Amino acid sequence: MKKMNEDEFLREFQDLLAIDSTTGQFREVHDYMVKKIKGLGYECIETRKGGVLACLGGEGEPLVITAHLDDIGLMVRHIKKDGSLMVCPVGGLHAESALHENIRLHTRDGKVITGTVQRDRASVHVTPDKYFEIAPNYEENVVVILDEDVKSDKDTEALGVQVGDMIALEPRYMYSNGYIKARFIDDKAQAAILIEIMKALKNEGLKLNRKVYMYFAAYEEIGHGTSWLPEDVVDVLGVDIACVGPEQTTDERKVSIFCKDSRFPYHYELNNELIEAAKKEGADYVLDIFTPHYGSDGDTSIVAGHDIRHACVGPGTRATHGYERSHIDGMNNTFALILTYITE
């Protein structure tokens, strides 16, 4: 089975993790991807809202393969009287998952301020037990504490902090015994896989079996990443996390081919083509269904009215939208399936 250069893949993943890109905060990661694509010798298309398409070449039946660059995160909702910040989620970030995480707040004038997500009463020794019976939530008891000497809302405002400022969580990358742990495996690991596929096409002189775009979208986490597509596209293949859970067949060391999510079934015939590619290459795959809280950018394209077939594949990932974990084998199986599907 084809495999990536694992060291290069892990470097690419870490480079992407180092760029804060909470949904809407796209410019830095957008420009990074433009430079990366052009450096590999491909042309690209830049969307107005944020998002980059690499044009890989090939002829006939155009396919978009998409992975997204935006991350879930937080936004400043209100500056409290004590100088702490009431926040709201951007994307599906539950309060209990964000709690205790270190953050970077980005002001509109370009300043970066560090801090921590905490309960508003965080010291166990001086807090009644009944307080901890209340689940953490952004409306009542979860705040961001800045690493600054602030005692009032005026102190915080003086730092340049405003309502609407973006807050990114620390990714906390770790690699151990083949396991990859970090926030934002969804979906920066998959974006790194697509970069490695672009490298393989160039380095190995592989020939595409159809026209292929790679779309690095910027708004997937809030539901409109690939609502726009080039007019000639007939198929969309999402590359995203496959969720590990008690009722799932998904495995961290395998690639999942999605049959259905919380919105729609995926295209039956396109899935059959992917299954045949996996068998041909010897990629270790499973079929799975993801409900009740899953959707992909291919769904977005369908809802936008595009006449396309859509499918989605990806490596098994544990603790999705939290501190996630996957395995390098799952990444390699995803790489092998996609590369086999698009080459002669």
PDB file of N, CA and C in Angstrom, residues 178-240:
ATOM      1  N   GLY A 178       2.897   6.183  17.369  1.00  0.00           N
ATOM      2  CA  GLY A 178       2.028   6.212  16.197  1.00  0.00           C
ATOM      3  C   GLY A 178       0.746   6.984  16.391  1.00  0.00           C
ATOM      4  N   TYR A 179       0.410   7.320  17.641  1.00  0.00           N
ATOM      5  CA  TYR A 179      -0.815   8.068  17.926  1.00  0.00           C
ATOM      6  C   TYR A 179      -0.545   9.571  17.858  1.00  0.00           C
ATOM      7  N   ILE A 180      -1.473  10.261  17.221  1.00  0.00           N
ATOM      8  CA  ILE A 180      -1.403  11.707  17.061  1.00  0.00           C
ATOM      9  C   ILE A 180      -2.457  12.311  17.967  1.00  0.00           C
ATOM     10  N   LYS A 181      -2.045  13.193  18.867  1.00  0.00           N
ATOM     11  CA  LYS A 181      -2.980  13.850  19.759  1.00  0.00           C
ATOM     12  C   LYS A 181      -2.864  15.360  19.584  1.00  0.00           C
ATOM     13  N   ALA A 182      -4.006  16.022  19.459  1.00  0.00           N
ATOM     14  CA  ALA A 182      -4.024  17.477  19.315  1.00  0.00           C
ATOM     15  C   ALA A 182      -5.465  17.936  19.190  1.00  0.00           C
ATOM     16  N   ARG A 183      -5.679  19.181  19.491  1.00  0.00           N
ATOM     17  CA  ARG A 183      -6.891  19.798  18.983  1.00  0.00           C
ATOM     18  C   ARG A 183      -6.708  20.041  17.482  1.00  0.00           C
ATOM     19  N   PHE A 184      -7.814  20.030  16.769  1.00  0.00           N
ATOM     20  CA  PHE A 184      -7.845  20.420  15.359  1.00  0.00           C
ATOM     21  C   PHE A 184      -7.212  19.403  14.419  1.00  0.00           C
ATOM     22  N   ILE A 185      -7.108  18.130  14.873  1.00  0.00           N
ATOM     23  CA  ILE A 185      -6.925  17.072  13.866  1.00  0.00           C
ATOM     24  C   ILE A 185      -8.017  17.267  12.819  1.00  0.00           C
ATOM     25  N   ASP A 186      -9.178  17.652  13.286  1.00  0.00           N
ATOM     26  CA  ASP A 186     -10.297  18.123  12.473  1.00  0.00           C
ATOM     27  C   ASP A 186     -10.097  19.601  12.181  1.00  0.00           C
ATOM     28  N   ASP A 187      -9.542  19.970  11.051  1.00  0.00           N
ATOM     29  CA  ASP A 187      -9.345  19.123   9.889  1.00  0.00           C
ATOM     30  C   ASP A 187      -7.953  19.358   9.319  1.00  0.00           C
ATOM     31  N   LYS A 188      -7.052  19.874  10.185  1.00  0.00           N
ATOM     32  CA  LYS A 188      -5.739  20.234   9.663  1.00  0.00           C
ATOM     33  C   LYS A 188      -4.886  19.015   9.337  1.00  0.00           C
ATOM     34  N   ALA A 189      -5.153  17.873   9.992  1.00  0.00           N
ATOM     35  CA  ALA A 189      -4.434  16.660   9.607  1.00  0.00           C
ATOM     36  C   ALA A 189      -4.821  16.238   8.189  1.00  0.00           C
ATOM     37  N   GLN A 190      -6.105  16.394   7.859  1.00  0.00           N
ATOM     38  CA  GLN A 190      -6.564  16.019   6.522  1.00  0.00           C
ATOM     39  C   GLN A 190      -6.037  17.001   5.466  1.00  0.00           C
ATOM     40  N   ALA A 191      -5.953  18.276   5.825  1.00  0.00           N
ATOM     41  CA  ALA A 191      -5.336  19.239   4.907  1.00  0.00           C
ATOM     42  C   ALA A 191      -3.877  18.860   4.646  1.00  0.00           C
ATOM     43  N   ALA A 192      -3.180  18.400   5.686  1.00  0.00           N
ATOM     44  CA  ALA A 192      -1.789  17.968   5.518  1.00  0.00           C
ATOM     45  C   ALA A 192      -1.705  16.730   4.624  1.00  0.00           C
ATOM     46  N   ILE A 193      -2.690  15.834   4.718  1.00  0.00           N
ATOM     47  CA  ILE A 193      -2.726  14.672   3.817  1.00  0.00           C
ATOM     48  C   ILE A 193      -2.832  15.135   2.369  1.00  0.00           C
ATOM     49  N   LEU A 194      -3.693  16.110   2.116  1.00  0.00           N
ATOM     50  CA  LEU A 194      -3.844  16.599   0.738  1.00  0.00           C
ATOM     51  C   LEU A 194      -2.554  17.245   0.234  1.00  0.00           C
ATOM     52  N   ILE A 195      -1.841  17.932   1.110  1.00  0.00           N
ATOM     53  CA  ILE A 195      -0.541  18.486   0.712  1.00  0.00           C
ATOM     54  C   ILE A 195       0.407  17.362   0.325  1.00  0.00           C
ATOM     55  N   GLU A 196       0.407  16.275   1.095  1.00  0.00           N
ATOM     56  CA  GLU A 196       1.286  15.146   0.772  1.00  0.00           C
ATOM     57  C   GLU A 196       0.874  14.464  -0.534  1.00  0.00           C
ATOM     58  N   ILE A 197      -0.408  14.453  -0.841  1.00  0.00           N
ATOM     59  CA  ILE A 197      -0.849  13.912  -2.129  1.00  0.00           C
ATOM     60  C   ILE A 197      -0.342  14.785  -3.271  1.00  0.00           C
ATOM     61  N   MET A 198      -0.411  16.097  -3.109  1.00  0.00           N
ATOM     62  CA  MET A 198       0.112  16.989  -4.144  1.00  0.00           C
ATOM     63  C   MET A 198       1.606  16.758  -4.357  1.00  0.00           C
ATOM     64  N   LYS A 199       2.338  16.561  -3.266  1.00  0.00           N
ATOM     65  CA  LYS A 199       3.769  16.278  -3.383  1.00  0.00           C
ATOM     66  C   LYS A 199       4.007  14.957  -4.122  1.00  0.00           C
ATOM     67  N   ALA A 200       3.231  13.936  -3.772  1.00  0.00           N
ATOM     68  CA  ALA A 200       3.413  12.621  -4.406  1.00  0.00           C
ATOM     69  C   ALA A 200       3.148  12.678  -5.901  1.00  0.00           C
ATOM     70  N   LEU A 201       2.128  13.423  -6.305  1.00  0.00           N
ATOM     71  CA  LEU A 201       1.830  13.550  -7.734  1.00  0.00           C
ATOM     72  C   LEU A 201       3.020  14.138  -8.482  1.00  0.00           C
ATOM     73  N   LYS A 202       3.644  15.152  -7.893  1.00  0.00           N
ATOM     74  CA  LYS A 202       4.796  15.793  -8.523  1.00  0.00           C
ATOM     75  C   LYS A 202       6.039  14.900  -8.475  1.00  0.00           C
ATOM     76  N   ASN A 203       6.348  14.400  -7.295  1.00  0.00           N
ATOM     77  CA  ASN A 203       7.606  13.679  -7.098  1.00  0.00           C
ATOM     78  C   ASN A 203       7.650  12.343  -7.830  1.00  0.00           C
ATOM     79  N   GLU A 204       6.485  11.697  -7.932  1.00  0.00           N
ATOM     80  CA  GLU A 204       6.433  10.370  -8.551  1.00  0.00           C
ATOM     81  C   GLU A 204       5.937  10.398  -9.984  1.00  0.00           C
ATOM     82  N   GLY A 205       5.619  11.589 -10.476  1.00  0.00           N
ATOM     83  CA  GLY A 205       5.177  11.720 -11.866  1.00  0.00           C
ATOM     84  C   GLY A 205       3.892  10.963 -12.165  1.00  0.00           C
ATOM     85  N   LEU A 206       2.982  10.909 -11.191  1.00  0.00           N
ATOM     86  CA  LEU A 206       1.739  10.168 -11.373  1.00  0.00           C
ATOM     87  C   LEU A 206       0.779  10.951 -12.271  1.00  0.00           C
ATOM     88  N   LYS A 207      -0.012  10.220 -13.041  1.00  0.00           N
ATOM     89  CA  LYS A 207      -0.958  10.838 -13.971  1.00  0.00           C
ATOM     90  C   LYS A 207      -2.372  10.763 -13.407  1.00  0.00           C
ATOM     91  N   LEU A 208      -3.041  11.899 -13.392  1.00  0.00           N
ATOM     92  CA  LEU A 208      -4.418  11.947 -12.913  1.00  0.00           C
ATOM     93  C   LEU A 208      -5.354  11.277 -13.914  1.00  0.00           C
ATOM     94  N   ASN A 209      -6.397  10.621 -13.407  1.00  0.00           N
ATOM     95  CA  ASN A 209      -7.359   9.968 -14.293  1.00  0.00           C
ATOM     96  C   ASN A 209      -8.563  10.854 -14.610  1.00  0.00           C
ATOM     97  N   ARG A 210      -8.539  12.091 -14.094  1.00  0.00           N
ATOM     98  CA  ARG A 210      -9.600  13.065 -14.358  1.00  0.00           C
ATOM     99  C   ARG A 210      -9.092  14.433 -13.920  1.00  0.00           C
ATOM    100  N   LYS A 211      -9.854  15.461 -14.191  1.00  0.00           N
ATOM    101  CA  LYS A 211      -9.492  16.797 -13.713  1.00  0.00           C
ATOM    102  C   LYS A 211      -9.746  16.867 -12.210  1.00  0.00           C
ATOM    103  N   VAL A 212      -8.764  17.407 -11.455  1.00  0.00           N
ATOM    104  CA  VAL A 212      -8.875  17.420  -9.999  1.00  0.00           C
ATOM    105  C   VAL A 212      -8.533  18.808  -9.453  1.00  0.00           C
ATOM    106  N   TYR A 213      -9.415  19.280  -8.568  1.00  0.00           N
ATOM    107  CA  TYR A 213      -9.133  20.446  -7.732  1.00  0.00           C
ATOM    108  C   TYR A 213      -8.973  19.960  -6.288  1.00  0.00           C
ATOM    109  N   MET A 214      -8.129  20.637  -5.514  1.00  0.00           N
ATOM    110  CA  MET A 214      -8.127  20.461  -4.072  1.00  0.00           C
ATOM    111  C   MET A 214      -8.566  21.777  -3.445  1.00  0.00           C
ATOM    112  N   TYR A 215      -9.632  21.709  -2.681  1.00  0.00           N
ATOM    113  CA  TYR A 215     -10.265  22.900  -2.119  1.00  0.00           C
ATOM    114  C   TYR A 215      -9.998  22.948  -0.617  1.00  0.00           C
ATOM    115  N   PHE A 216      -9.214  23.945  -0.204  1.00  0.00           N
ATOM    116  CA  PHE A 216      -8.933  24.164   1.214  1.00  0.00           C
ATOM    117  C   PHE A 216      -9.893  25.254   1.699  1.00  0.00           C
ATOM    118  N   ALA A 217     -11.012  24.816   2.277  1.00  0.00           N
ATOM    119  CA  ALA A 217     -12.103  25.712   2.630  1.00  0.00           C
ATOM    120  C   ALA A 217     -11.874  26.351   3.997  1.00  0.00           C
ATOM    121  N   ALA A 218     -12.635  27.425   4.271  1.00  0.00           N
ATOM    122  CA  ALA A 218     -12.395  28.191   5.490  1.00  0.00           C
ATOM    123  C   ALA A 218     -13.625  28.367   6.376  1.00  0.00           C
ATOM    124  N   TYR A 219     -14.763  27.804   6.003  1.00  0.00           N
ATOM    125  CA  TYR A 219     -15.970  28.006   6.808  1.00  0.00           C
ATOM    126  C   TYR A 219     -16.742  26.710   7.030  1.00  0.00           C
ATOM    127  N   GLU A 220     -16.066  25.586   7.023  1.00  0.00           N
ATOM    128  CA  GLU A 220     -16.765  24.312   7.179  1.00  0.00           C
ATOM    129  C   GLU A 220     -17.425  24.175   8.537  1.00  0.00           C
ATOM    130  N   GLU A 221     -16.767  24.654   9.572  1.00  0.00           N
ATOM    131  CA  GLU A 221     -17.258  24.439  10.927  1.00  0.00           C
ATOM    132  C   GLU A 221     -18.568  25.165  11.220  1.00  0.00           C
ATOM    133  N   ILE A 222     -18.956  26.122  10.377  1.00  0.00           N
ATOM    134  CA  ILE A 222     -20.250  26.777  10.561  1.00  0.00           C
ATOM    135  C   ILE A 222     -21.167  26.550   9.356  1.00  0.00           C
ATOM    136  N   GLY A 223     -20.758  25.656   8.431  1.00  0.00           N
ATOM    137  CA  GLY A 223     -21.728  25.138   7.484  1.00  0.00           C
ATOM    138  C   GLY A 223     -21.772  25.718   6.090  1.00  0.00           C
ATOM    139  N   HIS A 224     -20.778  26.533   5.684  1.00  0.00           N
ATOM    140  CA  HIS A 224     -20.833  27.009   4.292  1.00  0.00           C
ATOM    141  C   HIS A 224     -19.460  27.035   3.614  1.00  0.00           C
ATOM    142  N   GLY A 225     -18.623  26.066   3.967  1.00  0.00           N
ATOM    143  CA  GLY A 225     -17.271  26.049   3.400  1.00  0.00           C
ATOM    144  C   GLY A 225     -17.243  25.946   1.892  1.00  0.00           C
ATOM    145  N   THR A 226     -17.953  24.966   1.323  1.00  0.00           N
ATOM    146  CA  THR A 226     -17.930  24.760  -0.132  1.00  0.00           C
ATOM    147  C   THR A 226     -19.296  25.037  -0.746  1.00  0.00           C
ATOM    148  N   SER A 227     -19.965  26.075  -0.247  1.00  0.00           N
ATOM    149  CA  SER A 227     -21.243  26.454  -0.846  1.00  0.00           C
ATOM    150  C   SER A 227     -21.042  26.973  -2.269  1.00  0.00           C
ATOM    151  N   TRP A 228     -19.836  27.475  -2.571  1.00  0.00           N
ATOM    152  CA  TRP A 228     -19.465  27.829  -3.943  1.00  0.00           C
ATOM    153  C   TRP A 228     -18.507  26.782  -4.486  1.00  0.00           C
ATOM    154  N   LEU A 229     -18.715  26.399  -5.754  1.00  0.00           N
ATOM    155  CA  LEU A 229     -17.817  25.476  -6.447  1.00  0.00           C
ATOM    156  C   LEU A 229     -17.584  25.977  -7.873  1.00  0.00           C
ATOM    157  N   PRO A 230     -16.462  25.609  -8.482  1.00  0.00           N
ATOM    158  CA  PRO A 230     -16.298  25.886  -9.909  1.00  0.00           C
ATOM    159  C   PRO A 230     -17.442  25.247 -10.709  1.00  0.00           C
ATOM    160  N   GLU A 231     -17.853  25.902 -11.783  1.00  0.00           N
ATOM    161  CA  GLU A 231     -19.044  25.475 -12.531  1.00  0.00           C
ATOM    162  C   GLU A 231     -18.917  24.087 -13.138  1.00  0.00           C
ATOM    163  N   ASP A 232     -17.696  23.639 -13.429  1.00  0.00           N
ATOM    164  CA  ASP A 232     -17.551  22.369 -14.143  1.00  0.00           C
ATOM    165  C   ASP A 232     -17.506  21.148 -13.232  1.00  0.00           C
ATOM    166  N   VAL A 233     -17.572  21.336 -11.922  1.00  0.00           N
ATOM    167  CA  VAL A 233     -17.400  20.219 -10.984  1.00  0.00           C
ATOM    168  C   VAL A 233     -18.592  19.264 -11.038  1.00  0.00           C
ATOM    169  N   VAL A 234     -18.297  17.953 -11.036  1.00  0.00           N
ATOM    170  CA  VAL A 234     -19.358  16.945 -11.026  1.00  0.00           C
ATOM    171  C   VAL A 234     -19.349  16.098  -9.753  1.00  0.00           C
ATOM    172  N   ASP A 235     -18.201  16.002  -9.067  1.00  0.00           N
ATOM    173  CA  ASP A 235     -18.094  15.214  -7.845  1.00  0.00           C
ATOM    174  C   ASP A 235     -17.366  16.028  -6.775  1.00  0.00           C
ATOM    175  N   VAL A 236     -17.784  15.846  -5.511  1.00  0.00           N
ATOM    176  CA  VAL A 236     -17.082  16.433  -4.363  1.00  0.00           C
ATOM    177  C   VAL A 236     -16.743  15.320  -3.385  1.00  0.00           C
ATOM    178  N   LEU A 237     -15.470  15.233  -3.037  1.00  0.00           N
ATOM    179  CA  LEU A 237     -15.007  14.263  -2.047  1.00  0.00           C
ATOM    180  C   LEU A 237     -14.483  15.017  -0.835  1.00  0.00           C
ATOM    181  N   GLY A 238     -15.224  14.973   0.255  1.00  0.00           N
ATOM    182  CA  GLY A 238     -14.757  15.565   1.490  1.00  0.00           C
ATOM    183  C   GLY A 238     -13.739  14.664   2.165  1.00  0.00           C
ATOM    184  N   VAL A 239     -12.767  15.271   2.822  1.00  0.00           N
ATOM    185  CA  VAL A 239     -11.785  14.530   3.611  1.00  0.00           C
ATOM    186  C   VAL A 239     -11.835  15.132   5.006  1.00  0.00           C
ATOM    187  N   ASP A 240     -12.367  14.356   5.944  1.00  0.00           N
ATOM    188  CA  ASP A 240     -12.653  14.895   7.265  1.00  0.00           C
ATOM    189  C   ASP A 240     -12.480  13.785   8.298  1.00  0.00           C
TER     190      ASP A 240
END
